[in-house]
PDB file of C-alpha atoms in Angstrom:
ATOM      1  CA  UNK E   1      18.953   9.537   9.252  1.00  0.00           C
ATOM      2  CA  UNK E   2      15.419  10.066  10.541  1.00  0.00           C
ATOM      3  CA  UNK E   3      17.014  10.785  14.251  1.00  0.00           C
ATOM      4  CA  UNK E   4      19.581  12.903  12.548  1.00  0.00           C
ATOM      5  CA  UNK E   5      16.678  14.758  11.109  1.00  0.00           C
ATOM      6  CA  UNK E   6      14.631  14.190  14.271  1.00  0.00           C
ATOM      7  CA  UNK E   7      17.637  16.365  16.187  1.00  0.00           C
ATOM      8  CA  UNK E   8      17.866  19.023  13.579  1.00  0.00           C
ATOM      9  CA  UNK E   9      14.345  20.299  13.841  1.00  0.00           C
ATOM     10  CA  UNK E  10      14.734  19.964  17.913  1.00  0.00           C
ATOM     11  CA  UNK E  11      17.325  21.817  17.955  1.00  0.00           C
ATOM     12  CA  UNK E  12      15.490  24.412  15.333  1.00  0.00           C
ATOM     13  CA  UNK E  13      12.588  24.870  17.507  1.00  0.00           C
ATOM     14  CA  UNK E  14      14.786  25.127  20.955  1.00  0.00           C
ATOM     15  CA  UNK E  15      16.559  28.167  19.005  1.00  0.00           C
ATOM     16  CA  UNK E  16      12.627  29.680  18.344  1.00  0.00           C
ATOM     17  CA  UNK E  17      12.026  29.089  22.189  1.00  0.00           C
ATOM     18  CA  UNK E  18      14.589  31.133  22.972  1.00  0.00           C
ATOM     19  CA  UNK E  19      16.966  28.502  24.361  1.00  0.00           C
ATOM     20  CA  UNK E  20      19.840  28.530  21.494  1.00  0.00           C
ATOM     21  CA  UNK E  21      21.261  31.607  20.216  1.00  0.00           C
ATOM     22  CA  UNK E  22      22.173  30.179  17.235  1.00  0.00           C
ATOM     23  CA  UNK E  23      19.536  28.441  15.017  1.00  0.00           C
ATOM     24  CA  UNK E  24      21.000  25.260  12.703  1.00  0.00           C
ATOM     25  CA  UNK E  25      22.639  26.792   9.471  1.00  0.00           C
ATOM     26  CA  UNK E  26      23.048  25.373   6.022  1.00  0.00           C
ATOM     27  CA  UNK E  27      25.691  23.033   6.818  1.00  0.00           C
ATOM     28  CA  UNK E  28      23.868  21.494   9.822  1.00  0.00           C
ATOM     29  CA  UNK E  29      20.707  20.631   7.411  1.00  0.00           C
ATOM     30  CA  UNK E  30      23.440  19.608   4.576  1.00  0.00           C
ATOM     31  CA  UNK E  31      24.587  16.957   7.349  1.00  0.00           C
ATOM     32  CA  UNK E  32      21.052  15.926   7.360  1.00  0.00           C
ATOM     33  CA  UNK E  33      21.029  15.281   3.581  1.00  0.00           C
ATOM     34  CA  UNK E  34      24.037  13.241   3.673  1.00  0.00           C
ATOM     35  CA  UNK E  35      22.739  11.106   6.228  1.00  0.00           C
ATOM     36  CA  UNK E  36      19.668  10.320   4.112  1.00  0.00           C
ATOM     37  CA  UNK E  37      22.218  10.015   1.189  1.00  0.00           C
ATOM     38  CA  UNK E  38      24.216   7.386   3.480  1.00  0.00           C
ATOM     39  CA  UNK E  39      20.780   6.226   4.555  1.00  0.00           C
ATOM     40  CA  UNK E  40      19.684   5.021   0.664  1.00  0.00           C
ATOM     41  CA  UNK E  41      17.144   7.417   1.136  1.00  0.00           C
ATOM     42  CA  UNK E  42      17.099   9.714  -1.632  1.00  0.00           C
ATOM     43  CA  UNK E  43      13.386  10.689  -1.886  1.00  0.00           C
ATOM     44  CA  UNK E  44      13.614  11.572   1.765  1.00  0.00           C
ATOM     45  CA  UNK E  45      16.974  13.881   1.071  1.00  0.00           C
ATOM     46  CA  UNK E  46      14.620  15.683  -1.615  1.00  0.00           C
ATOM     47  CA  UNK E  47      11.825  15.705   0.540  1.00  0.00           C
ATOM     48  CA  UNK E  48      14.053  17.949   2.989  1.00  0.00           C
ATOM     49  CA  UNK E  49      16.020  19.891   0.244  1.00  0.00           C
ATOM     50  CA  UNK E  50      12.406  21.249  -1.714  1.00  0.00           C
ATOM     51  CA  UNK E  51      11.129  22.246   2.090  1.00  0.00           C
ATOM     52  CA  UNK E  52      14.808  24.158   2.415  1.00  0.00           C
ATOM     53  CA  UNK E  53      13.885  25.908  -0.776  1.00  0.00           C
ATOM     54  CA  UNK E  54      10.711  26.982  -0.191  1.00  0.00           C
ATOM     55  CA  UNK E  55      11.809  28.494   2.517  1.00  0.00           C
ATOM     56  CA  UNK E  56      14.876  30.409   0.807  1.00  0.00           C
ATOM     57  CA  UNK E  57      12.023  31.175  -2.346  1.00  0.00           C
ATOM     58  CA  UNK E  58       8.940  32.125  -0.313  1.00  0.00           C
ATOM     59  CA  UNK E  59       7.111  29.828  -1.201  1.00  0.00           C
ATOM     60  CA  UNK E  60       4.541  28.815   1.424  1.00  0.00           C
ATOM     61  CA  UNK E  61       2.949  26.224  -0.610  1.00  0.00           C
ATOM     62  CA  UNK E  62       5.416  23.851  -1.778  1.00  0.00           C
ATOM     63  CA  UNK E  63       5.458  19.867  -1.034  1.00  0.00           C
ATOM     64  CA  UNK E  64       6.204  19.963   2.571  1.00  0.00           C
ATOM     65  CA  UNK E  65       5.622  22.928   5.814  1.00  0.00           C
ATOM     66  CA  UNK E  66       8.814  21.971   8.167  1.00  0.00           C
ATOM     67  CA  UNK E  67       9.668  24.293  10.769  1.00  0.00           C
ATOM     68  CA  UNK E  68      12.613  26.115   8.572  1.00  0.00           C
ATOM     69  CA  UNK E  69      13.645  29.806   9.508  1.00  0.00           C
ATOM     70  CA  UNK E  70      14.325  31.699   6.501  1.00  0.00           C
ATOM     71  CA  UNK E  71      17.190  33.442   8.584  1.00  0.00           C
ATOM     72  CA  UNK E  72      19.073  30.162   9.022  1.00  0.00           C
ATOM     73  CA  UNK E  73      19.808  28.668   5.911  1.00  0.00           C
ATOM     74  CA  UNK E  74      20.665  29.386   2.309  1.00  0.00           C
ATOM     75  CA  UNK E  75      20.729  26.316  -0.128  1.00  0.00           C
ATOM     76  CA  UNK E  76      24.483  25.645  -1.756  1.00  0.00           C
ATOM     77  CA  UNK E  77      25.681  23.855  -4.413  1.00  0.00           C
ATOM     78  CA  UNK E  78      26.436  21.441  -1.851  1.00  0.00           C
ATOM     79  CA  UNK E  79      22.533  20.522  -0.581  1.00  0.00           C
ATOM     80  CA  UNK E  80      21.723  20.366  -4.079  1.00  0.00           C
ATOM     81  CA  UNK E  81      25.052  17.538  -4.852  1.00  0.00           C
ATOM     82  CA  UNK E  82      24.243  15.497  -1.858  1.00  0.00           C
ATOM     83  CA  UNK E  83      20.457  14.821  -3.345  1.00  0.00           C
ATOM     84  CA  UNK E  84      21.895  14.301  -6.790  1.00  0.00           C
ATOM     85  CA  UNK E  85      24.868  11.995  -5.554  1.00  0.00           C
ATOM     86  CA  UNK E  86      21.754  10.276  -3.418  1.00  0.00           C
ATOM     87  CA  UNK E  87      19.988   9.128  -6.696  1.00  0.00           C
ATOM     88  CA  UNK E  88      22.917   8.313  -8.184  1.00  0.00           C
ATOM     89  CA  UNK E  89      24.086   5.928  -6.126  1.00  0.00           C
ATOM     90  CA  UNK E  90      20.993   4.185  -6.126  1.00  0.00           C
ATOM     91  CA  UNK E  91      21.256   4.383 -10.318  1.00  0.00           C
ATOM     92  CA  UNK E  92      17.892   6.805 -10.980  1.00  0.00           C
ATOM     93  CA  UNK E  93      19.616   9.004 -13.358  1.00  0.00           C
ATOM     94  CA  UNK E  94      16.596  10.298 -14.592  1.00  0.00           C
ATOM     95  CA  UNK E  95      15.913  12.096 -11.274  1.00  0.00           C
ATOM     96  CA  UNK E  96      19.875  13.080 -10.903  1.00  0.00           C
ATOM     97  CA  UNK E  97      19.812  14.895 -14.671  1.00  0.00           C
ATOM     98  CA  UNK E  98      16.136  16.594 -13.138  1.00  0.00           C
ATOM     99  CA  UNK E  99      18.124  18.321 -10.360  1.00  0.00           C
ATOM    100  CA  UNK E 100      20.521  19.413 -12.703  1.00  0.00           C
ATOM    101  CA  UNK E 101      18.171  20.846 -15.414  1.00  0.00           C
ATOM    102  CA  UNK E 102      16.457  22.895 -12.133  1.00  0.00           C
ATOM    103  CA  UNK E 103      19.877  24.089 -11.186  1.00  0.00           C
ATOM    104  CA  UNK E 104      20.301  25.391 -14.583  1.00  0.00           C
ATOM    105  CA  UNK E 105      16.842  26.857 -15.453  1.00  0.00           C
ATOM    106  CA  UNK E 106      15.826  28.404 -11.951  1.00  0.00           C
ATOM    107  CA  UNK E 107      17.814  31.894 -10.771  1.00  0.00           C
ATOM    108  CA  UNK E 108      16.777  30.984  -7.085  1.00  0.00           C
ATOM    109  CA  UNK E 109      18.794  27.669  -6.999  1.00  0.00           C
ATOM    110  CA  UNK E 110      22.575  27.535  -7.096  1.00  0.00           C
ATOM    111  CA  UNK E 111      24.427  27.447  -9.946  1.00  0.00           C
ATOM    112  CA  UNK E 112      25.479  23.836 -10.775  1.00  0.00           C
ATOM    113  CA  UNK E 113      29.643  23.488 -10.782  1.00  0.00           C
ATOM    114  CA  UNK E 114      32.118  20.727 -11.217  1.00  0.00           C
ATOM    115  CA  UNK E 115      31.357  18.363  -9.023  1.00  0.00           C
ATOM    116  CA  UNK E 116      27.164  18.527 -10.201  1.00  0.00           C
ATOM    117  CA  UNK E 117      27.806  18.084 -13.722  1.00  0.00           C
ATOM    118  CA  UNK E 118      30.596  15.019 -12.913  1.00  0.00           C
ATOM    119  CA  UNK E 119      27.926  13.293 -10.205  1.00  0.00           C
ATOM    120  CA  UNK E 120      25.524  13.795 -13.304  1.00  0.00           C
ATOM    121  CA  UNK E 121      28.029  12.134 -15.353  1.00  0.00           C
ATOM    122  CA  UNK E 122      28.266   9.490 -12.809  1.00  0.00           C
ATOM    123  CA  UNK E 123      24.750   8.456 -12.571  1.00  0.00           C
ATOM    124  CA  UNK E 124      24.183   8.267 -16.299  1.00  0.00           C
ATOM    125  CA  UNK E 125      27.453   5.778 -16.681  1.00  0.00           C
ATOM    126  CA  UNK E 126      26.103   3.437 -13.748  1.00  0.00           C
ATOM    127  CA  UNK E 127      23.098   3.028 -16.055  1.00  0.00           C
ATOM    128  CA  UNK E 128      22.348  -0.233 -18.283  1.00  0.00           C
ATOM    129  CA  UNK E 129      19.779   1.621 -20.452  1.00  0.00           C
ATOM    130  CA  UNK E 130      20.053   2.467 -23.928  1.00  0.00           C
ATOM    131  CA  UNK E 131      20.959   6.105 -24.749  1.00  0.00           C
ATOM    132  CA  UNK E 132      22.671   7.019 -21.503  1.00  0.00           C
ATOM    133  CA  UNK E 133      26.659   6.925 -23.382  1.00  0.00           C
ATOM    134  CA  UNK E 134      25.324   9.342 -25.437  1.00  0.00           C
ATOM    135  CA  UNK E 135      23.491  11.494 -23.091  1.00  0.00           C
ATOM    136  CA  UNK E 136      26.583  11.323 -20.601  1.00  0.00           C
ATOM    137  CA  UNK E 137      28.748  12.223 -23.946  1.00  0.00           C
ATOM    138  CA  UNK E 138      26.679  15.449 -24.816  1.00  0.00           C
ATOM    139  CA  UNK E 139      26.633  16.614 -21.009  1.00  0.00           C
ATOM    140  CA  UNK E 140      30.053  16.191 -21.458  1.00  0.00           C
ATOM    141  CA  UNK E 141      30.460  18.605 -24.414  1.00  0.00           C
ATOM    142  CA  UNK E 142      27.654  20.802 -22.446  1.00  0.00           C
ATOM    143  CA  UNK E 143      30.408  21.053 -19.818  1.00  0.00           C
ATOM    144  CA  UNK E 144      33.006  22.042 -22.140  1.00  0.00           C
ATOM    145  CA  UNK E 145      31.353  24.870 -23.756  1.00  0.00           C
ATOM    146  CA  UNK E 146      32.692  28.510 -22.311  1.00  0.00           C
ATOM    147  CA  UNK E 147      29.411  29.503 -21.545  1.00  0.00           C
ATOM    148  CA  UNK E 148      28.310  26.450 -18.739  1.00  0.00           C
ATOM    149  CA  UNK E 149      30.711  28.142 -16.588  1.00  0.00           C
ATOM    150  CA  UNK E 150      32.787  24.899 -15.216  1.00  0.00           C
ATOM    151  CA  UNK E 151      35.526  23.684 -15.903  1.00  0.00           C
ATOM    152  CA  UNK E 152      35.933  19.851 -17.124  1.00  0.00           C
ATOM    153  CA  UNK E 153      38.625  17.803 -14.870  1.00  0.00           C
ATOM    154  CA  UNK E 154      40.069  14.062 -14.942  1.00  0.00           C
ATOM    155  CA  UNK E 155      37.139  12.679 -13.230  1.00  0.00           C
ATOM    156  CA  UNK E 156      34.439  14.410 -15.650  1.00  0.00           C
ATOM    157  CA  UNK E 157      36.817  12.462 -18.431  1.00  0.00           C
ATOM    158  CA  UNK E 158      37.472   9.007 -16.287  1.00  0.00           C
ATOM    159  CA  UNK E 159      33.949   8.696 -15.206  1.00  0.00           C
TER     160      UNK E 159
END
């Protein structure tokens, strides 16, 4: 992951030189993500998603200043999955549910579909503590509500 990364921004600041055309797009830095998610490396997968979105938001003084052009990328639903599926997998629902909540509350980030609300699911049913059936059971009914605008499936129902 940290070569994966490593290429990415060479290959960024070879497009700023003048020596690529095309500058790395939004699924070239979502490969990066997933390798970090592969990698059991969620904090660094978040590291690179909040630098993506200051970029896309403007804002110059968020956690971390990597070379990002704001031509080249706009965060998806997908960036956004990958980080969540990342903490998941590693069983820190807290932070999963977190990424979630942004998606929900912040007009600049994606709206959360599917997939984000069943990875949510997901983390919260790999967990031992107390209270998570019942939080996974109301995010359930959150999903089925008209108004969270996704639709429920068999694996927000089998998870």
């Amino acid at each position: 992951a940290d070569r994966a990364q490593e290429l990415l921004l060479r290959i960024h600041a070879l497009h700023k030189e003048g020596y690529y055309e095309v500058s790395p797009d939004v699924v070239s830095y979502n490969s990066v993500l997933k390798a970090w998610k592969e990698d059991d490396q969620p904090e660094k997968a978040l590291e690179l998603l909040e630098a993506m979105m200051e970029v896309q938001t403007g804002d110059d003084e968020g956690p971390s200043q990597m070379p990002i052009s704001s031509s080249s990328i706009h965060v998806d639903v997908i960036s956004f999955n990958t980080v969540m599926a990342a903490f998941a997998n590693q069983g820190n629902y807290p932070k999963a549910l977190e990424l979630l909540r942004k998606m929900q509350d912040n007009e600049n980030y994606p709206n959360p579909d599917t997939v984000t609300y069943n990875i949510a699911l997901y983390s919260l049913a790999q967990s031992k503590d107390r209270g998570t059936a019942s939080q996974a059971e109301n995010l359930l009914r959150e999903m089925m509500k008209p108004s969270s605008g996704v639709s429920v499936d068999t694996t927000s129902f089998n998870t």
